[in-house]
Every structure is written in C-alpha cells, then in structure tokens.
Amino acid sequence: MPSMNLITSHSLKEMVTNLEVMDVTGDGKDNIVLATVSGSLRVYDYVGGNNVVKELFRMTDLVPISSFGIGDVTGNGTPDFVVGGLDNTLRVVSIGKKSLEVKSNAMLGNLPISLVVANVLNDGKEEVVVATNDNALRCYGWYDTFLDKLAHKVVKRPVFSMKPLRSEGTSYTRFVFGDDSETLYIYQYADDRLHEIANAKVSGEVNLVATGRVTGRRSDDVVIASSEKTITLFEVEQKSVSTRARIRAPGSISSMKVGEMLIDGARSQGQVLVSLANSKLSMLSVEGREFFEDASIKTASKSADSLVAYGDLSGDGNKEIVQAVGNKLFFVAIESE
C-alpha cells in the first residue's frame, strides 16, 4: 500500500494564509509560493537538511492577501503571481532580475474573495477571473502593460472557490465554482461575456472546489467539499456533469488538491489530496464508483486550519507534499507500495 512519511518541518514567524507549489523559476524543480497574514509574498526552494528551505524572493509591502493565483498573465513565458488584496485591488506581481515587482493593478471597488488564473481566451497567455463580495465575476486580460477588464457577470451568490477546467484537444480553458445554494457551475468566456455552460445540484453548500485528472477522461474531473465534510467527485462531458463517487471525511476539510501523485500502485490515474482542519492528510483514489483512502498522516498535535499543495520539490521526479499549519510548514514524502 502507498504511504505518507513526514520528512521534516520548518517554522516561519508569521501564519501562512495562501500556499501553492509550481516551478516559477524555470529550473525544472517546483518552488513553494506562499503568503502570510501580514501580506508578505514569498518564494522558496526546498533544500532539505538543517536549513529545509531557501528563500528566493520576498515582497513585504503588499496589503493582506484575500485571494491568490499563479499563471503567465503577461505572456512572457514565465509565471506571474496574481493577488487580490483587502484594499479591494487586484495586482499582478512578476519575478524581476533580483526581486518581485508589481507590474499592474486594477481597482475592483469590492473585496476580491476568490480568483482563478486560466487561458480562457486561447490567446497565448492567461487571464484572471476574480469573484468579489458583491456577487460579481470580473474577467481581466493583459493588454500591453496593464490589466484590462474583458467581462463582468453578476451571479446569484458569493463565490469563495474557483478552479480551471481543462480538456484535451480544447485550446481554451473553462472554470468551475460552487456556492452556498448547493450548486456547482461550469463557466466559459466567449463573445466578451462569461457564459454558464452547465450546473449540477450537490449535497450541501460548496466550500471548496478542486480540478484535475482522477479517472483519466478527456476533461478534468471536479472534486468538491460540501457542508465541510462531504467529498464528491464529478465527471464532466461536454455540457453535462455527473456524480462518480462520494465519501464522508472524519473532520472539517480545509484544503484539497487533485492530480497524479503516485507513480506505481495507484487505483486510479489521479488522486485527491485532502487536508483536514486538524492537520490530518489523506490521499484518496477512486475505484469503480467509490473512494478509497490510500494513505494518511497527521502532522501537528494541535491545529485549527491547514493548507496543502504538492509537487516535485526535490527535483527527483517524485512528488512531495507541503502542508501549512499556522506558521509551520510540514514536508511529507509519498511512497508507492
């Protein structure tokens, strides 16, 4: 059976509020990108040993961050950081020669509560769709040196979690979100508007949305956490959404990721990584129409919230997990059977 093993941990001075893993420096090894409660944005390399991490970049003059995403917004071939701040402003931050630099900002007039970075236009770079607390979705694209608003859509309820929905053979990207009306939505940008493509009723209000390959179909699968403890896997085909599997978690779900984490011994092509509020990590696979827990580990003795991400942090081709609990980072290895 697969297993999870705690490698090491690292303490920061501030609580982590946002966490992602992606190769943002172009060296073939994934980096750790995080934001802290004061608004500090940081990029780390995992180095292991006594030092654990090496700080590559830090920006400290941002306001506290309410929403966060990574993608090539400016079209220069390298990832940018998109941050929504408590000052109702959307900013694009890029890696300069020696530091992080704010490339552009857009005043929203309302609080950005979630955002997704995805190539919705099929234009060679990625756009930003941001949800604000006035029940609106705004789509922005990069034009020359600034963010330009492409579309505005008023929705029924506030949107607190959005993710891209990619499909093989499709050059543009759709996106998905849910709300407290117990509904999951799929949207697409076309003809200067944001269009609803499909929706599905779910069990309970949607707290979190994650997308990625689990079942190996042409389109990404959609995984949601609803009513804090229910995990549901949805399959997407064209304009239809159907339920594949459902499981009840033993505690409140704080964070989720979806993707191919196991090289050998996997029940399904991809897995669902779940981090509970009490710091328990679980890796789930799907067989038939059921979820199965492949491996789990509890990292902290006390925890009220947690964030999780995964990637090839060591550059050896294997996936590692990084989990943030308060001001502490835990690094976990995924071992195949």
Coordinates of C-alpha atoms in Angstrom, one line a residue:
M1 CA 0.0 0.0 0.0
P2 CA 1.2 3.6 -0.6
S3 CA 2.3 5.5 2.5
M4 CA 3.0 9.1 3.7
N5 CA 6.1 9.8 5.7
L6 CA 7.0 13.1 7.4
I7 CA 10.4 14.3 6.1
T8 CA 10.9 17.5 8.1
S9 CA 9.3 20.8 9.1
H10 CA 10.1 24.5 9.1
S11 CA 8.7 27.3 11.2
L12 CA 8.1 30.8 9.9
K13 CA 7.5 33.9 12.0
E14 CA 4.0 34.5 10.6
M15 CA 0.9 32.4 9.9
V16 CA 0.6 31.2 6.3
T17 CA -2.7 32.3 4.6
N18 CA -2.0 31.1 1.0
L19 CA 0.0 28.2 -0.4
E20 CA 0.9 26.9 -3.9
V21 CA 3.6 24.8 -5.5
M22 CA 4.8 25.4 -9.0
D23 CA 8.1 25.8 -11.0
V24 CA 8.2 29.6 -11.2
T25 CA 12.0 29.9 -11.7
G26 CA 12.2 27.6 -14.7
D27 CA 14.9 25.2 -13.3
G28 CA 12.7 22.1 -13.5
K29 CA 12.1 21.9 -9.8
D30 CA 8.9 23.1 -8.2
N31 CA 9.0 26.0 -5.8
I32 CA 6.9 26.8 -2.7
V33 CA 5.0 30.1 -3.1
L34 CA 3.1 31.4 0.0
A35 CA 1.6 34.5 1.5
T36 CA 1.5 35.3 5.2
V37 CA -1.1 37.1 7.4
S38 CA 0.7 40.5 7.0
G39 CA 0.6 40.4 3.2
S40 CA 4.1 39.1 2.7
L41 CA 4.6 37.1 -0.6
R42 CA 7.5 34.7 -0.6
V43 CA 9.1 32.1 -3.0
Y44 CA 11.2 29.2 -1.6
D45 CA 13.2 26.3 -2.8
Y46 CA 13.1 23.1 -0.8
V47 CA 16.7 22.2 0.1
G48 CA 16.2 19.7 2.9
G49 CA 18.8 19.2 5.6
N50 CA 19.1 21.6 8.6
N51 CA 18.1 24.6 6.5
V52 CA 15.0 22.9 4.9
V53 CA 14.1 25.9 2.7
K54 CA 16.0 28.6 0.9
E55 CA 14.2 31.9 0.3
L56 CA 14.5 33.2 -3.3
F57 CA 12.2 36.2 -3.3
R58 CA 10.1 38.2 -0.8
M59 CA 7.8 41.1 -1.1
T60 CA 6.6 42.7 2.1
D61 CA 4.8 45.9 1.1
L62 CA 1.6 44.3 0.0
V63 CA -1.7 44.6 1.9
P64 CA -3.0 41.3 3.4
I65 CA -4.0 38.9 0.6
S66 CA -7.6 37.6 0.3
S67 CA -7.2 35.6 -2.9
F68 CA -4.3 34.3 -4.9
G69 CA -3.3 32.6 -8.1
I70 CA -0.3 31.8 -10.4
G71 CA -0.1 31.8 -14.2
D72 CA 1.5 33.5 -17.2
V73 CA -0.7 36.6 -17.3
T74 CA 1.8 38.9 -19.0
G75 CA 2.6 36.4 -21.8
N76 CA 6.4 36.5 -21.4
G77 CA 6.6 32.7 -20.8
T78 CA 7.1 32.8 -17.0
P79 CA 4.5 32.6 -14.3
D80 CA 3.1 35.7 -12.6
F81 CA 1.5 36.0 -9.2
V82 CA -2.0 37.4 -9.1
V83 CA -3.1 38.7 -5.6
G84 CA -6.4 40.2 -4.5
G85 CA -5.9 42.4 -1.5
L86 CA -8.0 43.6 1.4
D87 CA -7.8 47.1 -0.2
N88 CA -10.1 45.9 -3.0
T89 CA -7.3 45.8 -5.5
L90 CA -6.1 43.1 -7.9
R91 CA -2.3 43.1 -8.5
V92 CA 0.0 41.3 -10.9
V93 CA 3.4 40.5 -9.4
S94 CA 6.3 39.2 -11.5
I95 CA 9.8 37.9 -10.8
G96 CA 12.3 40.6 -11.8
K97 CA 16.1 40.2 -12.1
K98 CA 16.6 40.4 -8.3
S99 CA 13.2 40.9 -6.7
L100 CA 9.4 40.6 -7.0
E101 CA 7.8 43.6 -8.9
V102 CA 4.2 44.8 -9.1
K103 CA 3.5 45.0 -12.9
S104 CA 0.0 46.3 -12.8
N105 CA -3.0 46.7 -10.5
A106 CA -6.8 47.0 -11.0
M107 CA -9.1 48.7 -8.6
L108 CA -12.1 46.5 -8.1
G109 CA -14.3 48.6 -5.8
N110 CA -15.2 45.5 -3.8
L111 CA -13.4 42.8 -1.9
P112 CA -11.8 40.0 -4.0
I113 CA -12.8 36.7 -2.3
S114 CA -11.5 34.2 -4.9
L115 CA -9.8 34.1 -8.2
V116 CA -8.7 31.8 -11.0
V117 CA -5.9 32.2 -13.5
A118 CA -6.6 30.4 -16.8
N119 CA -6.3 30.8 -20.5
V120 CA -10.0 31.4 -21.2
L121 CA -9.3 33.4 -24.5
N122 CA -6.9 31.0 -26.3
D123 CA -4.6 33.9 -26.8
G124 CA -1.2 32.5 -25.7
K125 CA -1.4 33.9 -22.2
E126 CA -3.6 33.5 -19.2
E127 CA -6.5 35.7 -18.0
V128 CA -7.8 36.3 -14.5
V129 CA -11.3 35.8 -13.3
V130 CA -12.0 37.3 -9.9
A131 CA -15.0 37.0 -7.7
T132 CA -15.9 39.9 -5.4
N133 CA -18.2 40.1 -2.4
D134 CA -20.9 42.0 -4.4
N135 CA -21.8 38.7 -6.2
A136 CA -19.9 39.6 -9.3
L137 CA -17.4 37.8 -11.6
R138 CA -14.9 40.0 -13.4
C139 CA -12.6 38.8 -16.2
Y140 CA -9.3 40.6 -16.8
G141 CA -6.7 40.2 -19.6
W142 CA -3.3 41.6 -20.1
Y143 CA -3.1 44.5 -22.6
D144 CA 0.4 45.9 -23.3
T145 CA 1.3 47.0 -19.7
F146 CA -1.9 46.7 -17.7
L147 CA -4.9 44.6 -16.8
D148 CA -7.9 45.3 -19.0
K149 CA -11.5 44.3 -17.9
L150 CA -13.0 42.0 -20.5
A151 CA -16.2 40.9 -19.0
H152 CA -18.5 41.4 -16.0
K153 CA -21.1 38.9 -14.7
V154 CA -23.4 39.2 -11.7
V155 CA -24.1 35.8 -10.1
K156 CA -26.7 34.7 -7.6
R157 CA -24.4 34.0 -4.6
P158 CA -20.8 34.9 -3.5
V159 CA -18.1 32.6 -4.9
F160 CA -15.3 31.6 -2.5
S161 CA -13.6 28.9 -4.5
M162 CA -12.8 28.7 -8.3
K163 CA -10.6 26.4 -10.3
P164 CA -9.7 26.0 -14.1
L165 CA -11.3 23.1 -16.0
R166 CA -9.0 21.9 -18.8
S167 CA -9.9 19.4 -21.6
E168 CA -7.7 17.6 -24.1
G169 CA -8.0 19.0 -27.6
T170 CA -9.5 22.2 -26.4
S171 CA -7.3 25.3 -26.7
Y172 CA -9.2 27.4 -24.2
T173 CA -10.0 26.7 -20.5
R174 CA -13.3 26.8 -18.7
F175 CA -13.6 27.3 -15.0
V176 CA -15.8 25.9 -12.2
F177 CA -17.1 27.1 -8.9
G178 CA -19.8 26.4 -6.4
D179 CA -21.8 28.4 -3.8
D180 CA -24.0 28.1 -0.8
S181 CA -27.1 27.4 -2.9
E182 CA -25.9 23.7 -3.2
T183 CA -25.0 24.2 -6.9
L184 CA -21.8 23.6 -8.9
Y185 CA -21.3 25.7 -12.0
I186 CA -19.2 25.5 -15.2
Y187 CA -18.5 28.7 -17.0
Q188 CA -16.8 29.8 -20.2
Y189 CA -15.6 33.1 -21.7
A190 CA -16.9 33.8 -25.2
D191 CA -18.0 36.9 -27.2
D192 CA -16.9 39.3 -24.5
R193 CA -19.1 37.6 -21.9
L194 CA -18.9 34.9 -19.2
H195 CA -21.4 32.2 -20.0
E196 CA -22.8 29.4 -17.8
I197 CA -22.2 26.1 -19.6
A198 CA -23.6 23.6 -17.1
N199 CA -24.6 23.2 -13.5
A200 CA -25.3 20.4 -11.1
K201 CA -27.1 20.2 -7.7
V202 CA -24.8 18.9 -4.9
S203 CA -25.3 17.8 -1.4
G204 CA -24.8 20.8 0.9
E205 CA -23.2 24.2 0.3
V206 CA -19.9 24.1 -1.6
N207 CA -16.9 25.1 0.5
L208 CA -14.0 24.1 -1.8
V209 CA -13.5 23.2 -5.4
A210 CA -10.5 21.3 -7.0
T211 CA -9.9 20.1 -10.5
G212 CA -7.5 17.6 -12.2
R213 CA -7.2 14.2 -13.7
V214 CA -8.6 11.3 -11.5
T215 CA -10.4 8.9 -13.8
G216 CA -8.4 9.6 -17.0
R217 CA -11.1 11.1 -19.1
R218 CA -10.7 13.8 -21.7
S219 CA -11.7 16.6 -19.4
D220 CA -10.5 17.3 -15.9
D221 CA -12.6 15.8 -13.1
V222 CA -14.2 18.1 -10.5
V223 CA -13.9 17.4 -6.8
I224 CA -15.8 19.5 -4.2
A225 CA -16.0 19.7 -0.5
S226 CA -19.5 20.5 0.7
S227 CA -21.0 21.0 4.1
E228 CA -17.4 21.0 5.3
K229 CA -17.1 17.2 5.4
T230 CA -18.5 15.6 2.2
I231 CA -16.2 15.0 -0.8
T232 CA -17.8 14.4 -4.2
L233 CA -16.2 13.5 -7.5
F234 CA -17.9 14.8 -10.6
E235 CA -17.2 13.8 -14.2
V236 CA -17.6 16.4 -16.9
E237 CA -18.6 15.6 -20.5
Q238 CA -19.3 18.5 -22.9
K239 CA -22.2 20.3 -21.2
S240 CA -23.1 17.6 -18.7
V241 CA -21.9 16.9 -15.1
S242 CA -22.5 13.6 -13.4
T243 CA -21.6 12.3 -9.9
R244 CA -19.0 9.5 -9.9
A245 CA -18.1 8.9 -6.2
R246 CA -18.8 10.4 -2.7
I247 CA -17.2 9.9 0.7
R248 CA -17.6 11.5 4.2
A249 CA -14.5 12.9 5.8
P250 CA -13.9 12.4 9.6
G251 CA -13.4 16.1 10.1
S252 CA -13.7 19.6 8.6
I253 CA -11.9 19.9 5.2
S254 CA -9.6 22.9 5.0
S255 CA -7.8 22.3 1.7
M256 CA -7.8 20.0 -1.4
K257 CA -5.7 19.3 -4.4
V258 CA -6.2 16.8 -7.3
G259 CA -3.6 15.2 -9.6
E260 CA -1.3 12.3 -10.4
M261 CA 0.7 11.8 -7.2
L262 CA 1.6 8.1 -7.4
I263 CA 3.9 6.5 -9.9
D264 CA 3.1 2.9 -9.0
G265 CA 0.3 1.0 -7.2
A266 CA -2.4 3.5 -7.9
R267 CA -6.1 2.5 -8.1
S268 CA -6.9 5.5 -10.4
Q269 CA -4.9 7.7 -12.7
G270 CA -5.0 10.6 -10.3
Q271 CA -5.6 11.1 -6.6
V272 CA -7.4 13.6 -4.3
L273 CA -5.2 15.1 -1.5
V274 CA -7.3 16.3 1.4
S275 CA -6.0 18.3 4.4
L276 CA -8.4 18.5 7.4
A277 CA -8.6 21.3 9.8
N278 CA -6.9 19.1 12.5
S279 CA -3.9 18.7 10.2
K280 CA -4.7 15.1 9.0
L281 CA -3.6 14.5 5.4
S282 CA -5.4 11.8 3.4
M283 CA -4.7 10.7 -0.2
L284 CA -7.8 9.2 -1.9
S285 CA -8.1 7.2 -5.1
V286 CA -11.2 6.1 -7.0
E287 CA -12.1 2.5 -8.0
G288 CA -15.4 1.9 -9.7
R289 CA -17.8 4.4 -8.1
E290 CA -16.1 4.5 -4.6
F291 CA -13.4 6.5 -2.9
F292 CA -10.6 4.6 -1.1
E293 CA -8.1 6.1 1.3
D294 CA -4.6 5.1 0.1
A295 CA -2.6 6.7 2.8
S296 CA -2.9 9.2 5.6
I297 CA -0.8 11.0 8.3
K298 CA -1.4 13.6 11.0
T299 CA 1.3 16.2 11.2
A300 CA 0.5 18.5 14.1
S301 CA -0.6 17.8 17.6
K302 CA -2.9 20.9 17.6
S303 CA -4.4 22.6 14.5
A304 CA -7.5 24.7 13.7
D305 CA -6.8 25.1 10.0
S306 CA -4.4 23.9 7.3
L307 CA -3.4 24.4 3.7
V308 CA -1.8 21.8 1.3
A309 CA 0.0 21.6 -2.0
Y310 CA 2.2 19.1 -3.8
G311 CA 4.8 18.9 -6.5
D312 CA 8.4 17.7 -7.3
L313 CA 10.1 19.8 -4.6
S314 CA 13.4 17.9 -4.7
G315 CA 13.7 17.6 -8.5
D316 CA 14.0 13.8 -8.4
G317 CA 10.8 13.1 -10.4
N318 CA 8.8 12.1 -7.3
K319 CA 6.0 14.2 -5.7
E320 CA 6.3 15.6 -2.2
I321 CA 3.6 17.3 -0.1
V322 CA 3.9 20.6 1.7
Q323 CA 1.3 21.4 4.3
A324 CA 1.0 24.7 6.2
V325 CA -0.4 24.6 9.7
G326 CA -0.4 28.0 11.3
N327 CA 3.2 29.3 10.9
K328 CA 4.7 25.9 10.3
L329 CA 5.5 24.0 7.1
F330 CA 5.4 20.2 7.1
F331 CA 7.1 18.3 4.3
V332 CA 5.7 14.8 3.5
A333 CA 7.0 12.1 1.2
I334 CA 4.6 10.0 -0.9
E335 CA 5.9 6.4 -1.1
S336 CA 4.4 3.9 -3.6
E337 CA 3.9 0.3 -2.4

